[in-house]
Short mmCIF file of C-alpha atoms in Angstrom, two decimals:
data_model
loop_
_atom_site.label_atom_id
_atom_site.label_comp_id
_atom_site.label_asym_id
_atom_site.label_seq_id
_atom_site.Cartn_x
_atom_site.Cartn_y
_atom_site.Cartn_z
CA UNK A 1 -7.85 7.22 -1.58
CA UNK A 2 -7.89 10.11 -4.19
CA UNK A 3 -11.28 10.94 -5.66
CA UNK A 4 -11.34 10.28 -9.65
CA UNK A 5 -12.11 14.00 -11.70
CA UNK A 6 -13.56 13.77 -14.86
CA UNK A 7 -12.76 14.94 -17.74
CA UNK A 8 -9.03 15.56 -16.98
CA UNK A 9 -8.49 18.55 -19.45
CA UNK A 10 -10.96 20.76 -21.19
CA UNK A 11 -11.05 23.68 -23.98
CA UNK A 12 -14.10 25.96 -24.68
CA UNK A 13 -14.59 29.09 -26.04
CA UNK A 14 -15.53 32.11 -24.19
CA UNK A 15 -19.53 31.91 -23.74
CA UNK A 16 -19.36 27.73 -23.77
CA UNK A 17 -20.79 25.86 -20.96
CA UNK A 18 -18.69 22.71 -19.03
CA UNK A 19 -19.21 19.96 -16.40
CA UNK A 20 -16.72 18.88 -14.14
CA UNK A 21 -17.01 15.18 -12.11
CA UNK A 22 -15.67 13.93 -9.02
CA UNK A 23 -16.19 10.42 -7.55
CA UNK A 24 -15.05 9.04 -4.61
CA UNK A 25 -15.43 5.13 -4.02
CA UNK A 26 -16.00 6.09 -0.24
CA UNK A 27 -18.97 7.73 1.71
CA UNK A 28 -18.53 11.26 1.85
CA UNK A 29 -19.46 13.71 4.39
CA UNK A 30 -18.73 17.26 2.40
CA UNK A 31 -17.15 18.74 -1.02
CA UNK A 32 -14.45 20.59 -1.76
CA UNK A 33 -13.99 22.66 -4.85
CA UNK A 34 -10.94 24.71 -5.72
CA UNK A 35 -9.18 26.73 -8.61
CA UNK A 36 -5.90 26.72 -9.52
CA UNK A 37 -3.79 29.27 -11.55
CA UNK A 38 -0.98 28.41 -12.70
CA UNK A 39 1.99 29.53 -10.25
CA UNK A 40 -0.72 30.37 -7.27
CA UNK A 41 -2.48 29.19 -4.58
CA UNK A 42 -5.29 27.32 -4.67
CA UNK A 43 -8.87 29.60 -4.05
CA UNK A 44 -11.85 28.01 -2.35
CA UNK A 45 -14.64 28.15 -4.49
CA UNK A 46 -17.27 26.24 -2.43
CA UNK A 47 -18.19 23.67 0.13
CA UNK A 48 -20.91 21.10 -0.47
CA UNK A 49 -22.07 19.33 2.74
CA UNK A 50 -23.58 16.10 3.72
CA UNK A 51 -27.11 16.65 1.87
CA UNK A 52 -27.57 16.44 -1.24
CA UNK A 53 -27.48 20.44 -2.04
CA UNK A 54 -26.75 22.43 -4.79
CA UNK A 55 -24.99 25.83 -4.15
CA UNK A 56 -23.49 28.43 -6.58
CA UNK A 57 -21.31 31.35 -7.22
CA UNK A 58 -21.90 33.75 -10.06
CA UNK A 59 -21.77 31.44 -12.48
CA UNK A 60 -19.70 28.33 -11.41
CA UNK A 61 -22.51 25.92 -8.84
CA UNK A 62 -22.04 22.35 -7.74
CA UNK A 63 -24.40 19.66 -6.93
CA UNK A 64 -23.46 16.59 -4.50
CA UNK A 65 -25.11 13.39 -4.58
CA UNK A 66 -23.96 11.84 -1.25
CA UNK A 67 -25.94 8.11 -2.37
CA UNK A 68 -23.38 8.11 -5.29
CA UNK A 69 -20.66 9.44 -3.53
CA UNK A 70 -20.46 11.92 -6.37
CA UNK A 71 -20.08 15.66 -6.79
CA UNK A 72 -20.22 17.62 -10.17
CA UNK A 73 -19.00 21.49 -11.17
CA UNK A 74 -21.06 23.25 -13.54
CA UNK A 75 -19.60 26.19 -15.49
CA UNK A 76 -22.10 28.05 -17.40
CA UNK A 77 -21.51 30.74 -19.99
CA UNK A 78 -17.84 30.65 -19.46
CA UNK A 79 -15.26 33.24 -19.06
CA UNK A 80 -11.80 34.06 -20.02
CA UNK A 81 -10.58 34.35 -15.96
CA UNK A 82 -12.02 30.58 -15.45
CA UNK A 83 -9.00 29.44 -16.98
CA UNK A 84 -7.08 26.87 -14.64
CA UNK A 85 -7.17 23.89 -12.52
CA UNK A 86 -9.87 22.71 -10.79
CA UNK A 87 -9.99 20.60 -7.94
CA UNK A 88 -12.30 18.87 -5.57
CA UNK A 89 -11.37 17.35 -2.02
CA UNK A 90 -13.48 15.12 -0.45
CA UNK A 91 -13.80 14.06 3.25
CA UNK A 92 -15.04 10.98 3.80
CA UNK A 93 -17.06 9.84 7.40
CA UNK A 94 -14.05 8.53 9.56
CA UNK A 95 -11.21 10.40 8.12
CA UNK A 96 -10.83 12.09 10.75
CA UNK A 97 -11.45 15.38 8.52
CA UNK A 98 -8.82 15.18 6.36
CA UNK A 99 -9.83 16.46 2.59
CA UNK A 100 -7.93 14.35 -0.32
CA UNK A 101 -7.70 15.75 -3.41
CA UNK A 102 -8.25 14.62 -6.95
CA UNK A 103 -5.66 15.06 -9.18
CA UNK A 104 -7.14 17.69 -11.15
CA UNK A 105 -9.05 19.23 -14.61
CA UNK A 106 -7.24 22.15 -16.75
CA UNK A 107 -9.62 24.36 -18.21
CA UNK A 108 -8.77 26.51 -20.87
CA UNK A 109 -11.13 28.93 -21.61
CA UNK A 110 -10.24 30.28 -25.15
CA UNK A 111 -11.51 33.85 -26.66
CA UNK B 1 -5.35 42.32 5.88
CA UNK B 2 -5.55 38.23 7.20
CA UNK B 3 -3.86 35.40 5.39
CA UNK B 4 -1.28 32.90 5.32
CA UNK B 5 2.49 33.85 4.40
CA UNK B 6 5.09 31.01 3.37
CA UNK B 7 8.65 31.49 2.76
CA UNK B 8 10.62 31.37 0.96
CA UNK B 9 8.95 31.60 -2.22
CA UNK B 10 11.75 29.07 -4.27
CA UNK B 11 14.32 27.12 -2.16
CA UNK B 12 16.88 25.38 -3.36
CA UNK B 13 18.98 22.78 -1.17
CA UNK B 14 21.79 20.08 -2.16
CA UNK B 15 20.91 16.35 -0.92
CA UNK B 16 21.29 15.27 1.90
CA UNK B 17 20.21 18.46 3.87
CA UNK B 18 17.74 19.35 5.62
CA UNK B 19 15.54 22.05 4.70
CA UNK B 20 12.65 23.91 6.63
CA UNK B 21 9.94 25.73 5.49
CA UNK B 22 7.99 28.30 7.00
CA UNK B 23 4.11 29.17 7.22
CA UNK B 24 2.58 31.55 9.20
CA UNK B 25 -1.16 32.31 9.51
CA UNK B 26 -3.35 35.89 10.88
CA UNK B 27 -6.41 34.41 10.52
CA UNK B 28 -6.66 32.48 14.01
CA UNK B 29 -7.65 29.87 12.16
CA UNK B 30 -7.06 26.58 14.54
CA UNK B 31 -6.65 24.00 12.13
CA UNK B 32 -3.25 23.88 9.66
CA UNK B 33 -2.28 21.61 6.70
CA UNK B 34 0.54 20.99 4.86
CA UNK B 35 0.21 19.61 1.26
CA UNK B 36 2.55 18.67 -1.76
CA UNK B 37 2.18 19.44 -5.34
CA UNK B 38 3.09 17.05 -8.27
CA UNK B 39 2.49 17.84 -12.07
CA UNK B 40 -0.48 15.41 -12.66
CA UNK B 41 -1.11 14.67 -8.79
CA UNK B 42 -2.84 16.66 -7.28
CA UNK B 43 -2.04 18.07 -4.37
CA UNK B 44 -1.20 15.37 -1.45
CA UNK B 45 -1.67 15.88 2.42
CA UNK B 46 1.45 15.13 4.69
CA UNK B 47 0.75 16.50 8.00
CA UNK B 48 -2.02 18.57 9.95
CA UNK B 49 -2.78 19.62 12.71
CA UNK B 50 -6.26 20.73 14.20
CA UNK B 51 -4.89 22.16 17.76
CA UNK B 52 -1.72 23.26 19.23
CA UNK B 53 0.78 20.84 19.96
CA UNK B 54 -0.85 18.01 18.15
CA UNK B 55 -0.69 17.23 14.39
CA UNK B 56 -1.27 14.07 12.69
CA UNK B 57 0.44 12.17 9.87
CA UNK B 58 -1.22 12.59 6.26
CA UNK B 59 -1.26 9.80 3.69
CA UNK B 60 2.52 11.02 2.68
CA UNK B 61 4.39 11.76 6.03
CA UNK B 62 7.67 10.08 5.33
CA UNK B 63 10.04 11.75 5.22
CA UNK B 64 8.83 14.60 6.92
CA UNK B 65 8.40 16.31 10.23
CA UNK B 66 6.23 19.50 11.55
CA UNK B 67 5.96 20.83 14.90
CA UNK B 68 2.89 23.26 15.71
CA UNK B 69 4.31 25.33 18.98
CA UNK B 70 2.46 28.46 18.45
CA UNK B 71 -1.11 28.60 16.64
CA UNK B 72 -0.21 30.90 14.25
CA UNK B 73 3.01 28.38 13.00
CA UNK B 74 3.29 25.12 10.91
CA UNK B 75 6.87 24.62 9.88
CA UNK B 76 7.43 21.53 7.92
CA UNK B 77 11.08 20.10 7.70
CA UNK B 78 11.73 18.23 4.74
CA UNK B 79 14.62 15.99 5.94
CA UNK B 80 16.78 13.81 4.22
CA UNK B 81 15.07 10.81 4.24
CA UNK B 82 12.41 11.84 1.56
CA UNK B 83 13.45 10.54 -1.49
CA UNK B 84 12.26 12.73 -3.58
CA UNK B 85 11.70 16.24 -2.06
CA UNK B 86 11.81 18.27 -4.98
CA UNK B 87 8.09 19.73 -5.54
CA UNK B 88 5.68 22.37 -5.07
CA UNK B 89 4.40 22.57 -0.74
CA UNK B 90 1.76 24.33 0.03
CA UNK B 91 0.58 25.28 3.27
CA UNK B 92 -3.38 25.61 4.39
CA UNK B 93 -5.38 26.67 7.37
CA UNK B 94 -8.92 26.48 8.05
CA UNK B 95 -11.48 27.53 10.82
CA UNK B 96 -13.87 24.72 11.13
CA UNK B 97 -14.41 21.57 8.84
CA UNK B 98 -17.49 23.56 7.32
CA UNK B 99 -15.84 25.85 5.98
CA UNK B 100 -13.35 25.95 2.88
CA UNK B 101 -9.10 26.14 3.56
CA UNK B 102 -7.15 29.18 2.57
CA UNK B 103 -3.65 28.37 1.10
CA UNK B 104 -0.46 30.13 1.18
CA UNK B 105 1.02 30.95 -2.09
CA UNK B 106 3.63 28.14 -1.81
CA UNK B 107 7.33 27.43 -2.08
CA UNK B 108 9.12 25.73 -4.34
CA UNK B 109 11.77 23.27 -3.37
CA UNK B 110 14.51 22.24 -5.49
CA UNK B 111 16.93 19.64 -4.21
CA UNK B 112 20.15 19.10 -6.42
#
């Protein structure tokens, strides 16, 4: 089952901060998060495991809260190149490993 | 330098054929996925394989077959039994669960 993203679309202006939410109604073992330009590949952004932790990247960090089954993106002081789709995967305990994706947020980071 | 090559880049087949498309990874990465891309979807897993000569079905496998030979090859055949095969595939590999996948840059199918 696909994890939910929240909001599905955003616009900010260069500078603005944003939140990105994914929920999964199953126990998770570790979070994906991935960007998206249009017409390219997927990039791996970063993995949140099993434990409640908060990592980061520049500016982009996640949090995962395994007791709600819920992972959030944080986007601070935005950029023009953080334009595109974002995506989290989730694997859930017994999947065997395999990572479902949600269906997606567009980001549009305006000037 | 390492990474994962698919081709062709845009494919474009008449129904009723079958069609096969390639990916190839330098990264000696054990693990390979193949996923397909909707508008509005997401992207959707429909085979992978974590070893040499054994993959598993995904939560959209009909339609579909992959052999994995060679750990540096994932074809996916697209056969014509999918009912609706036009869309974006993407093809992923990954070292160890802990880690995050690295995708190919994709190829578009278009079945008339």
């Amino acid at each position: 089952q696909q994890p939910v993203q929240s909001p599905q679309a955003v616009i900010l202006r260069e500078g603005e901060d944003a939140v990105i939410n994914c929920s999964s109604s199953k126990a998770l073992y570790s979070v994906h998060w991935y960007r998206q330009k249009h017409g390219e590949a997927p990039v791996f952004l970063m993995i949140l495991l099993k434990g409640g932790e908060q990592k980061g990247h520049e500016k982009i960090s996640a949090s995962f809260n395994e007791k709600k089954q819920q992972s959030s993106l944080y986007l601070t002081a935005s950029q023009l190149s953080y334009s595109g789709t974002y995506f989290c995967g989730t694997v859930s305990g017994g999947s065997n490993y395999k990572l479902t994706f949600g269906k997606g947020t567009l980001l549009t980071v305006n000037p | 330098d390492g990474g994962i090559t698919q081709s062709p880049k845009y494919l474009f087949r008449k129904e009723g054929q079958n069609v096969t498309l390639s990916c190839e990874q330098n990264l000696n990465h054990d693990a390979m996925y193949w996923y397909r891309q909707d508008p509005g979807q997401g992207l959707r897993l429909i085979y992978y394989s974590q070893i040499v000569n054994d993959f598993q079905k995904g939560d959209i496998a009909e339609g579909y077959s992959v052999s994995r030979e060679k750990k540096e090859s994932f074809p996916l055949t697209v056969t014509s039994a999918q009912k609706n095969p036009t869309a974006f595939y993407l093809c992923a590999s990954s070292i160890s669960q802990a880690l995050g996948y690295t995708f190919g840059s994709g190829t578009r199918l278009t079945v008339v």
